[in-house]
mmCIF file of C-alpha atoms in Angstrom:
data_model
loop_
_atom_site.group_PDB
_atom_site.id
_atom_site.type_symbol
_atom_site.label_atom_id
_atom_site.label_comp_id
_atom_site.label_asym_id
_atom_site.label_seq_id
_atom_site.Cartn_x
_atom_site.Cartn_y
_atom_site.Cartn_z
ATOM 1 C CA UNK A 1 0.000 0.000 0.000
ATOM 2 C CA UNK A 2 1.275 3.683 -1.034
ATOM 3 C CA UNK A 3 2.161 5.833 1.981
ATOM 4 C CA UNK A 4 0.785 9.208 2.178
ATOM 5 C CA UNK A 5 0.789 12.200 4.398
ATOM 6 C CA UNK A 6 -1.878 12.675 6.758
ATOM 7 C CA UNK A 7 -2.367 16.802 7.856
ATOM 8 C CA UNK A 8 -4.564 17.147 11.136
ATOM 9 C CA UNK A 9 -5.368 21.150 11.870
ATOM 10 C CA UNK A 10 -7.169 22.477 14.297
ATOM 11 C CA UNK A 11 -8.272 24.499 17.440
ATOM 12 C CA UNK A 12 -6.658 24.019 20.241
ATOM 13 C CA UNK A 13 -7.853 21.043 23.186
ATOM 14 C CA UNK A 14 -10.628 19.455 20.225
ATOM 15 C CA UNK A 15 -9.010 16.109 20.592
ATOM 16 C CA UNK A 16 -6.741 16.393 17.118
ATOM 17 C CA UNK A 17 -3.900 14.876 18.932
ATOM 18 C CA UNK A 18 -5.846 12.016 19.931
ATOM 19 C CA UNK A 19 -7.055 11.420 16.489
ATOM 20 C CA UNK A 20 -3.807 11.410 14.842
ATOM 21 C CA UNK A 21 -2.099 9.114 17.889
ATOM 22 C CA UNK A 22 -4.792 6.514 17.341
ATOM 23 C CA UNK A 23 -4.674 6.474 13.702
ATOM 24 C CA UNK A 24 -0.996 6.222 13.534
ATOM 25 C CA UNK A 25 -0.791 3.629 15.936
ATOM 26 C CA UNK A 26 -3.442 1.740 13.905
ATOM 27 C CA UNK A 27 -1.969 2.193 10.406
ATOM 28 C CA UNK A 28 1.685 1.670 11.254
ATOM 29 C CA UNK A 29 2.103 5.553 10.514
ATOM 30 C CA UNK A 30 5.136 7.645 12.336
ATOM 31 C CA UNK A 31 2.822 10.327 14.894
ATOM 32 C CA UNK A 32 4.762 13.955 15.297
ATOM 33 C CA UNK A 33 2.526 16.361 18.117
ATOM 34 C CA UNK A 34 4.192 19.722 16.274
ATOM 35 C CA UNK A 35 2.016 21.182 19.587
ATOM 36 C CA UNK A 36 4.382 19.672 21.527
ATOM 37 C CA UNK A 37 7.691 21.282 19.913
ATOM 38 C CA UNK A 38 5.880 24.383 20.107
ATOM 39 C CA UNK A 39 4.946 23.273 23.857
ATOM 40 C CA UNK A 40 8.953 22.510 24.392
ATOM 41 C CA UNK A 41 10.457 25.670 23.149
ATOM 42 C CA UNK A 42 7.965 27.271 25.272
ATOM 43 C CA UNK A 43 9.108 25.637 28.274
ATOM 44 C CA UNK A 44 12.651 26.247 27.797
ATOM 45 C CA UNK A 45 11.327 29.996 27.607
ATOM 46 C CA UNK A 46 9.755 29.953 30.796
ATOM 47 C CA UNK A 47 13.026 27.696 32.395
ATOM 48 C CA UNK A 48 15.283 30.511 31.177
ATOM 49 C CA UNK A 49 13.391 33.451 32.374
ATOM 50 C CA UNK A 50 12.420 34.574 28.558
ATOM 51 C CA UNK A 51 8.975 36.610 29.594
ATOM 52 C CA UNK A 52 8.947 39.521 30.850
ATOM 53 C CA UNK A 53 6.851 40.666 33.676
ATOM 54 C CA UNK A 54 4.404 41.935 30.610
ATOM 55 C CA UNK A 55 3.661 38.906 29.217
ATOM 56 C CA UNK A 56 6.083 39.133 26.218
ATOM 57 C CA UNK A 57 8.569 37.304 25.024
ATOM 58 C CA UNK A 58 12.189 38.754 24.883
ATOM 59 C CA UNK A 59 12.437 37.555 21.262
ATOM 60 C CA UNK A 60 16.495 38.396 21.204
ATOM 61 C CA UNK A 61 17.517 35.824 24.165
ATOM 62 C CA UNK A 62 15.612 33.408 22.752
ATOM 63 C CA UNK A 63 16.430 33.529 19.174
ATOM 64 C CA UNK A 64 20.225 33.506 20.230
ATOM 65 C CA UNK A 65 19.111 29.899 22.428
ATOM 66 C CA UNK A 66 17.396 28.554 19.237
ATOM 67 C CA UNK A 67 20.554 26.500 18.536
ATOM 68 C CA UNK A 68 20.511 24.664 21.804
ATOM 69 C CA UNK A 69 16.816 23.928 21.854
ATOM 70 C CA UNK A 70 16.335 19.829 20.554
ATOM 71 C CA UNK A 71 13.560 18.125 20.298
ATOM 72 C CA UNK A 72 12.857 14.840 19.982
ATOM 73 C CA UNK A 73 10.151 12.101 20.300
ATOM 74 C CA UNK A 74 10.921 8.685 22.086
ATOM 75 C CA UNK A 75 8.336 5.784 21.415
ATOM 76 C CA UNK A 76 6.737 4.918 25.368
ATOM 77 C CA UNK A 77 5.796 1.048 25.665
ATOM 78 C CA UNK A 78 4.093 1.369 28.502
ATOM 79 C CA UNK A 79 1.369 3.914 26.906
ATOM 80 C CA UNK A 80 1.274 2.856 23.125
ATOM 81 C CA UNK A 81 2.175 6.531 22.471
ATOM 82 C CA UNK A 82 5.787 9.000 21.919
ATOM 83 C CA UNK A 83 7.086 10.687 24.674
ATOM 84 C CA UNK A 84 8.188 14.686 23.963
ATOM 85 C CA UNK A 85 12.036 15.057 24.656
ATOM 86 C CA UNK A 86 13.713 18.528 25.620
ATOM 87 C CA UNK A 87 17.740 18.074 24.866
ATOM 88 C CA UNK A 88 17.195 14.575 26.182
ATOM 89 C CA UNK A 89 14.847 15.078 28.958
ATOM 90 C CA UNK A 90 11.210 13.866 29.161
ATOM 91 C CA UNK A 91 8.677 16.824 29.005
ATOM 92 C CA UNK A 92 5.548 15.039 28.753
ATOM 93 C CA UNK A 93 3.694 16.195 31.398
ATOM 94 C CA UNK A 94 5.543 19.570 31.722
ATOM 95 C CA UNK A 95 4.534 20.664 28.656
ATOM 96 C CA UNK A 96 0.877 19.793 29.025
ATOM 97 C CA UNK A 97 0.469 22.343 32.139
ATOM 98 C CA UNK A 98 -1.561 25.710 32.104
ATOM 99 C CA UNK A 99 1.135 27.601 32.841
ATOM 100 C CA UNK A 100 2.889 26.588 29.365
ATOM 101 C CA UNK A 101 -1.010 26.862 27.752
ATOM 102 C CA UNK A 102 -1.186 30.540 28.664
ATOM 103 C CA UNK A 103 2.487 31.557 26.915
ATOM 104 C CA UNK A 104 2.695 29.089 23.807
ATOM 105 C CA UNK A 105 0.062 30.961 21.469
ATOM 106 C CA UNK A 106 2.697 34.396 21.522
ATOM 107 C CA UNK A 107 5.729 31.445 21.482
ATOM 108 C CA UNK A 108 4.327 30.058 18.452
ATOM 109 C CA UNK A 109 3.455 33.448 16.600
ATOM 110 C CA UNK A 110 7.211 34.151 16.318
ATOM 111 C CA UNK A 111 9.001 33.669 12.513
ATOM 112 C CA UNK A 112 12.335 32.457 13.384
ATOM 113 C CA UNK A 113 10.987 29.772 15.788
ATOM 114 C CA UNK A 114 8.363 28.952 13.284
ATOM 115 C CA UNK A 115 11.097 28.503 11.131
ATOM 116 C CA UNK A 116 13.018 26.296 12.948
ATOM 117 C CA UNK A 117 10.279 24.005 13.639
ATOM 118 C CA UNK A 118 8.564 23.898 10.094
ATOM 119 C CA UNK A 119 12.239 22.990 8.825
ATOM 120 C CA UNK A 120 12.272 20.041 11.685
ATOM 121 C CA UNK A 121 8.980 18.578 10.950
ATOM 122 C CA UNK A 122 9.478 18.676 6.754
ATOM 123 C CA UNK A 123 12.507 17.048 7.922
ATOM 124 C CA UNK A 124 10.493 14.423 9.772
ATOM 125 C CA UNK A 125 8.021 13.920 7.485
ATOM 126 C CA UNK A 126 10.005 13.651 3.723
ATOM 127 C CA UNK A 127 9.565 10.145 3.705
ATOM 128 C CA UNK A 128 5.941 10.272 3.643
ATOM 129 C CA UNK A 129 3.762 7.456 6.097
ATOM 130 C CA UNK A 130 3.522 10.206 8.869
ATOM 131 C CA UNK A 131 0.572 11.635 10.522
ATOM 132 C CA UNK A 132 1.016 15.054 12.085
ATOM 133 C CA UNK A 133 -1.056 17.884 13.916
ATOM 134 C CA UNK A 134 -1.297 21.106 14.522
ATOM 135 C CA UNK A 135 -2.261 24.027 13.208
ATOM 136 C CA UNK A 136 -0.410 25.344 9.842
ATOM 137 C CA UNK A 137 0.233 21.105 8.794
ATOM 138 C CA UNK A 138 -2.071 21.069 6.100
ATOM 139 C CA UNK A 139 -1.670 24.751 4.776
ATOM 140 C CA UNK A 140 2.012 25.462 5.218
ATOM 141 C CA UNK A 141 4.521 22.352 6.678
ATOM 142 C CA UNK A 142 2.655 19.699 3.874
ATOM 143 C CA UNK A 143 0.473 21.802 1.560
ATOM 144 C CA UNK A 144 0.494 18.947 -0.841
ATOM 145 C CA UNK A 145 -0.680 16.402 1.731
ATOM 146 C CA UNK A 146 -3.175 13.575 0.462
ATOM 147 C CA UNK A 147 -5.530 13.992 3.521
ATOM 148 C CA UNK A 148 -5.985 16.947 5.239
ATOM 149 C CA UNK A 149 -8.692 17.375 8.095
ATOM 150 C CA UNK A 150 -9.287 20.503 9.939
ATOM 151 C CA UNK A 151 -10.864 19.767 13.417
ATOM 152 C CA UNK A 152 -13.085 22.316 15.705
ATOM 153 C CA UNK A 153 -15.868 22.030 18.183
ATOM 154 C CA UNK A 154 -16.933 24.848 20.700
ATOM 155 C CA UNK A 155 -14.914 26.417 23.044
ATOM 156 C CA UNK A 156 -16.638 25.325 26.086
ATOM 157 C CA UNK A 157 -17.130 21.215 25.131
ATOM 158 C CA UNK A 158 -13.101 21.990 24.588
ATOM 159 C CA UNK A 159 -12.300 23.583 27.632
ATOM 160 C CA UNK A 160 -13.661 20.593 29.543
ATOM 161 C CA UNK A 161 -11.927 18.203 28.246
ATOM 162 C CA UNK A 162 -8.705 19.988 28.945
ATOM 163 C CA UNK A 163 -10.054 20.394 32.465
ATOM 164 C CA UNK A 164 -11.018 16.647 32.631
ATOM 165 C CA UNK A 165 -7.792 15.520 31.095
ATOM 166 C CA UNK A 166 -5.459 17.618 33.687
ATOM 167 C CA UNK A 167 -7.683 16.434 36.635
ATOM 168 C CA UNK A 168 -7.327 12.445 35.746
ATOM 169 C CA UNK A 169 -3.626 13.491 35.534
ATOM 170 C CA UNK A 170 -3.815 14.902 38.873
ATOM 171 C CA UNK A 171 -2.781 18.116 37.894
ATOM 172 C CA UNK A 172 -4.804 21.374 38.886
ATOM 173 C CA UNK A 173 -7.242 22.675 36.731
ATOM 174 C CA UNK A 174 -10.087 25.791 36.851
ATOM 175 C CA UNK A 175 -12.536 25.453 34.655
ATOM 176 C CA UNK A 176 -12.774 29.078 33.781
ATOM 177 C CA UNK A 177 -9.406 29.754 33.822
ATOM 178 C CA UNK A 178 -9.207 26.861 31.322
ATOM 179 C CA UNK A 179 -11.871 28.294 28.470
ATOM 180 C CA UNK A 180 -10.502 31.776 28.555
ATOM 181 C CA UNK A 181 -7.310 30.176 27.926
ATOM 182 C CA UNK A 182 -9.277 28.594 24.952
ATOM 183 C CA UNK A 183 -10.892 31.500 23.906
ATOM 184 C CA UNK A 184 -7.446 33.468 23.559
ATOM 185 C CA UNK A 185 -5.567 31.391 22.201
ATOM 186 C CA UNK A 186 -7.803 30.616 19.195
ATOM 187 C CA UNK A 187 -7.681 34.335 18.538
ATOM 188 C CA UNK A 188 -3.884 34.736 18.834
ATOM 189 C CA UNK A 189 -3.701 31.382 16.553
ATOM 190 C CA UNK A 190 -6.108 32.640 13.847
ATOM 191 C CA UNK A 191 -4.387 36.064 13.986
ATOM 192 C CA UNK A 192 -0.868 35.706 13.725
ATOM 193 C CA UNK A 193 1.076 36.978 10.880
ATOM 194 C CA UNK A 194 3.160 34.267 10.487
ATOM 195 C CA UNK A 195 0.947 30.654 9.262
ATOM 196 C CA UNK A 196 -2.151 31.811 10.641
ATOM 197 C CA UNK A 197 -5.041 29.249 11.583
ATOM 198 C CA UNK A 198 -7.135 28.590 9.313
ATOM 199 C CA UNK A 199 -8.727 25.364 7.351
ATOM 200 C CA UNK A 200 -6.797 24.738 3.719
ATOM 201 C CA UNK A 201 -9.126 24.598 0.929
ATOM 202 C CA UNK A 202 -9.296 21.096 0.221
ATOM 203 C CA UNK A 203 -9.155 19.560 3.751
ATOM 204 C CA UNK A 204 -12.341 17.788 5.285
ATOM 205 C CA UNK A 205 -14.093 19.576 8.483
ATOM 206 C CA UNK A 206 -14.995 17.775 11.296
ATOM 207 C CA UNK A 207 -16.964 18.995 14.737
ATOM 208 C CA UNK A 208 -16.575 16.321 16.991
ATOM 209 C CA UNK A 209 -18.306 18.812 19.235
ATOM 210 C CA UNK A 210 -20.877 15.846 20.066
ATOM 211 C CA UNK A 211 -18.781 12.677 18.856
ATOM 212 C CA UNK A 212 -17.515 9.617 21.479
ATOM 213 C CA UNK A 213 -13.425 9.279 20.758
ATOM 214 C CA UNK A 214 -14.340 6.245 19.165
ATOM 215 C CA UNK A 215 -16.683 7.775 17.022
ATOM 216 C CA UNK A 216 -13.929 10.452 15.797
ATOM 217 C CA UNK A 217 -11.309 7.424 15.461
ATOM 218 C CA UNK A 218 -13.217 5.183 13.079
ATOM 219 C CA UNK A 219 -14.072 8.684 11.019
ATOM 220 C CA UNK A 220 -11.123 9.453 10.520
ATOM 221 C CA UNK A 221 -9.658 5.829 9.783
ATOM 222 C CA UNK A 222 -12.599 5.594 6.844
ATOM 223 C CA UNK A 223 -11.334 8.633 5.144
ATOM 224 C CA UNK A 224 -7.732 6.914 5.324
ATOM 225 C CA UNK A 225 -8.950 3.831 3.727
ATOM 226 C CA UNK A 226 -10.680 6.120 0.988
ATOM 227 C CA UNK A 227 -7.443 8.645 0.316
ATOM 228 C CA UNK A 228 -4.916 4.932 0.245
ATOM 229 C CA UNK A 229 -7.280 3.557 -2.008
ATOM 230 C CA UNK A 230 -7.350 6.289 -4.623
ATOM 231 C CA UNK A 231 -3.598 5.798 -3.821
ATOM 232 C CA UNK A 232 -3.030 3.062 -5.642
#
């Protein structure tokens, strides 16, 4: 069977990275989170004292630490699923806390470490048989991918599942705090200069506002079998 390249977009916390672990893990695919380099780079930000008391990032100190910022994904056999690596050090569950939510959007709206991470995951994906998600995949990393989906659902069914995923991990979570982290970062995403947000022309929509993960999984694995087929 021909390999292709799979492009999941989307807003964040509507369950894209789910979608695109299950369906590489089913099909044999290689599964990149770009979130999570985005996540990572943030981190080392916040590590490194990169914010200023404004919010903003001080765009100099970090562009100079660009070079030692490395990324990589390690395979976990305990959870089925890769593990985000920070110059060798497991981020996982670092990188998933609010604190790196609320400063990632203005992270990820910069061009030189947009740059940086576009040329990683072309890198990453050249060989094709690679599913990968975020939120410029499909218009700007792999504009000629054979499957694109763009992903949404509202901003509150979002906001609590990121509130229900942080509590089973036991990590603190405020609902409210949660959706107006939602809310603003879907209008920093779809606003940035650099590889806005936004759906590609030819990808396929889906609102798994009201949809079981199951449901969303065996969607998404038809429209793989379709887009191998025509493959062929």
């Amino acid at each position: 069977m021909k390999k292709i390249t799979i492009a999941i977009d989307g807003h964040s916390s509507c369950g894209k990275s789910t979608m695109a672990k299950d369906l590489a893990r089913e099909v044999g695919y290689v599964y990149v989170d770009t979130g999570a380099m985005y996540r990572s780079v943030t981190l080392h930000a916040l590590r490194n004292g990169l914010f200023r008391e404004d919010g903003s990032v001080d765009t100099e100190a970090l562009e100079r630490a660009m070079p030692d910022i490395h990324i990589s994904f390690k395979f976990n056999s305990e959870t089925g699923r890769p593990d985000t690596y920070l110059n060798g050090e497991c981020v996982e569950q670092q990188i998933r806390s609010l604190e790196v939510s609320n400063h990632v959007s203005p992270v990820a709206a910069i061009p030189f470490v947009r740059t940086a991470m576009v040329a990683q995951q072309q890198q990453m994906g050249k060989d094709k048989g690679v599913v990968m998600d975020g939120r410029d995949i499909g218009t700007t990393v792999f504009p000629d991918a054979e499957l694109k989906v763009f992903v949404t659902a509202s901003a509150q069914v979002r906001a609590q599942r990121r509130y229900d995923e942080l509590k089973a991990k036991g990590m603190p979570a405020d609902y409210d705090d949660i959706l107006k982290n939602v809310e603003e970062r879907d209008y920093i995403d779809s606003h940035r200069e650099v590889s806005p947000l936004r759906k590609a022309d030819d990808a396929l929509e889906l609102d798994n506002s009201d949809m079981t993960i199951a449901e969303q999984k065996q969607w998404l694995l038809d429209r793989f079998r379709e887009r191998t087929s025509d493959a062929e």
